[in-house]
Short mmCIF file of C-alpha atoms in Angstrom, two decimals:
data_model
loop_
_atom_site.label_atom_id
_atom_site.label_comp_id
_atom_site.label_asym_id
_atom_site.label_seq_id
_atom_site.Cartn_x
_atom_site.Cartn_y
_atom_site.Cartn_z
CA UNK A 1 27.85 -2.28 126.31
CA UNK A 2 24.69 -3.62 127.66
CA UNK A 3 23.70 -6.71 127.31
CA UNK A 4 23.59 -8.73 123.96
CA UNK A 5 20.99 -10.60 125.45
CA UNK A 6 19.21 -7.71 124.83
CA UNK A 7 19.44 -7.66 121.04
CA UNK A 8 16.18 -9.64 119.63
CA UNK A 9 15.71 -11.24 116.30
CA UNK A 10 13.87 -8.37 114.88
CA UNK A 11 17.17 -6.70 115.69
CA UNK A 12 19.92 -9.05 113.69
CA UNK A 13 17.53 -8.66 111.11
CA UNK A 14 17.57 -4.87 111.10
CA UNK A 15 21.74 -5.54 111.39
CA UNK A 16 21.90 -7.82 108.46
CA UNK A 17 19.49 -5.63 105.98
CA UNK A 18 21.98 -2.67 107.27
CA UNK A 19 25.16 -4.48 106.51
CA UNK A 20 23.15 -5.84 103.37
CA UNK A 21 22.73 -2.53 102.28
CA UNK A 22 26.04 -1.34 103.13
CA UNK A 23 27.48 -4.04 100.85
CA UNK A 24 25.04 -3.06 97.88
CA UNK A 25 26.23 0.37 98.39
CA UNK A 26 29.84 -0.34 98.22
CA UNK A 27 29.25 -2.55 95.17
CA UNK A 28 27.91 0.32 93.06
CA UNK A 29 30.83 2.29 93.94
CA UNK A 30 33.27 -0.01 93.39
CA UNK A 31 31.67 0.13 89.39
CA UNK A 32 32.81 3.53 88.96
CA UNK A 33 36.68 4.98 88.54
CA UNK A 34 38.17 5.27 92.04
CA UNK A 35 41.94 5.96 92.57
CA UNK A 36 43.52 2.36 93.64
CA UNK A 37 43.58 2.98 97.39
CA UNK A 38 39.99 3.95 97.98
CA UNK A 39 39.30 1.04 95.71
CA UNK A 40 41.40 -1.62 98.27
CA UNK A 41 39.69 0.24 101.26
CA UNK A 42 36.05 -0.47 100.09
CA UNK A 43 37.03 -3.85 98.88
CA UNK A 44 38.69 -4.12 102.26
CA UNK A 45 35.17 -3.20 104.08
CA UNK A 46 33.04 -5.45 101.38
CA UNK A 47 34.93 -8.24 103.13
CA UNK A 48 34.79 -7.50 106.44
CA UNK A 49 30.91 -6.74 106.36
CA UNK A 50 30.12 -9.66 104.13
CA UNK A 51 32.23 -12.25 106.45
CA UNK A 52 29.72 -10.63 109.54
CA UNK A 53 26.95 -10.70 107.59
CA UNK A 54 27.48 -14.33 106.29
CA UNK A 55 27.78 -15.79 110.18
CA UNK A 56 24.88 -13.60 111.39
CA UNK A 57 22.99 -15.87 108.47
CA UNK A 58 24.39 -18.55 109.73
CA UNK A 59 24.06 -18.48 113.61
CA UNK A 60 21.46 -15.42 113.57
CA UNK A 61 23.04 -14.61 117.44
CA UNK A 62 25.40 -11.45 118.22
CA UNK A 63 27.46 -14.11 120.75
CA UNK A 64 29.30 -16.09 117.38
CA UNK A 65 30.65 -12.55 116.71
CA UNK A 66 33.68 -11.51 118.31
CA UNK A 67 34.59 -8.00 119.46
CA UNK A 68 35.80 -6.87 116.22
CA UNK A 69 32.74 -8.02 114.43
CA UNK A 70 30.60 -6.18 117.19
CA UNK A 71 32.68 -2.95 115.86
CA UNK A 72 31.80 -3.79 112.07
CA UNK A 73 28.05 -4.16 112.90
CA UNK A 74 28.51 -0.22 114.33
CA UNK A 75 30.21 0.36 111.23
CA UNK A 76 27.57 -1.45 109.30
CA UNK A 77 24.31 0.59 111.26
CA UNK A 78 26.11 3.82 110.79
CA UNK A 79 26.89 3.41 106.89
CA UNK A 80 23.07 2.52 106.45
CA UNK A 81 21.98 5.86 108.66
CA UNK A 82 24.26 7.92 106.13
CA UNK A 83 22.02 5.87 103.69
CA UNK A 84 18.53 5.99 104.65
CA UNK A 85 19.42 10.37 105.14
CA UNK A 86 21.16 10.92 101.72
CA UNK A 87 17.75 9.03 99.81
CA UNK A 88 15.26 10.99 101.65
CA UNK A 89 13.62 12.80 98.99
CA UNK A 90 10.26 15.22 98.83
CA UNK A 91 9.48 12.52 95.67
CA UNK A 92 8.87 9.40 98.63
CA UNK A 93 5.43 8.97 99.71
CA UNK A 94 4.56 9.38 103.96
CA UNK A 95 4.27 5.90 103.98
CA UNK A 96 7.89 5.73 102.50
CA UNK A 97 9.22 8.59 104.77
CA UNK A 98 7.64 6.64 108.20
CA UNK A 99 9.32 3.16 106.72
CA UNK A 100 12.60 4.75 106.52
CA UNK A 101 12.43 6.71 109.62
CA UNK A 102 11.72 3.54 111.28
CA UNK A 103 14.49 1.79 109.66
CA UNK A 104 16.94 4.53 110.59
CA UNK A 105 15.74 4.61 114.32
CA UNK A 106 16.00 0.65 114.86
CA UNK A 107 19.54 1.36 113.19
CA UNK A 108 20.00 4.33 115.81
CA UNK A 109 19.05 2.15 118.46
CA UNK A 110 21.44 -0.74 118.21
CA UNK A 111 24.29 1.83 117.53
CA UNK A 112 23.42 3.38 120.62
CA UNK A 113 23.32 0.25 122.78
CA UNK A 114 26.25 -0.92 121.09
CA UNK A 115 28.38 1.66 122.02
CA UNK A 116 26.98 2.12 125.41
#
């Protein structure tokens, strides 16, 4: 990994809307029928992301999270990639499109550095 000095605060806010929207997204699926164990997995992740989520409000610094947090945040980036591409319709405007594209390649970016 780099540096986590190297994360700014334009970047734990693009990792909180990420896990943010993660969370929404796993809330809508946990409304429709799911067999019991994917039900306990997502309810599982829910957790996890909202306990990261609720001390990056809180401190707003990658250094109160510990490793395994660091790996959630990945998670987090990732699920929100798989996001932003499946609702990237013809129907958005450009201005939409750029947005999102810019929102996926900050997300990009801090998956990147935090595997590197």
């Amino acid at each position: 990994m780099k540096s986590l000095a190297s994360i700014t605060d334009k970047d734990i806010e693009t990792i909180k809307m990420a896990l943010n929207d993660s969370i929404s997204d796993m809330n809508t699926e946990l409304k429709q029928e799911l067999s019991p164990e994917k039900k306990n997995g997502l309810t599982d992740f829910k957790a996890k992301y909202t306990r990261v989520f609720e001390k990056l409000k809180q401190s707003g610094s990658m250094y109160a999270l510990a490793e395994t947090d660091l790996d959630i945040v990945a998670s987090g980036l990732i699920d929100a990639i798989e996001l932003i591409e499946d609702n990237l319709t013809d129907d958005l405007t450009d201005e939409d499109k750029e947005e999102f594209m810019g929102y996926k390649n900050d997300c990009q970016k801090l998956v990147d550095l935090l595997s590197s």
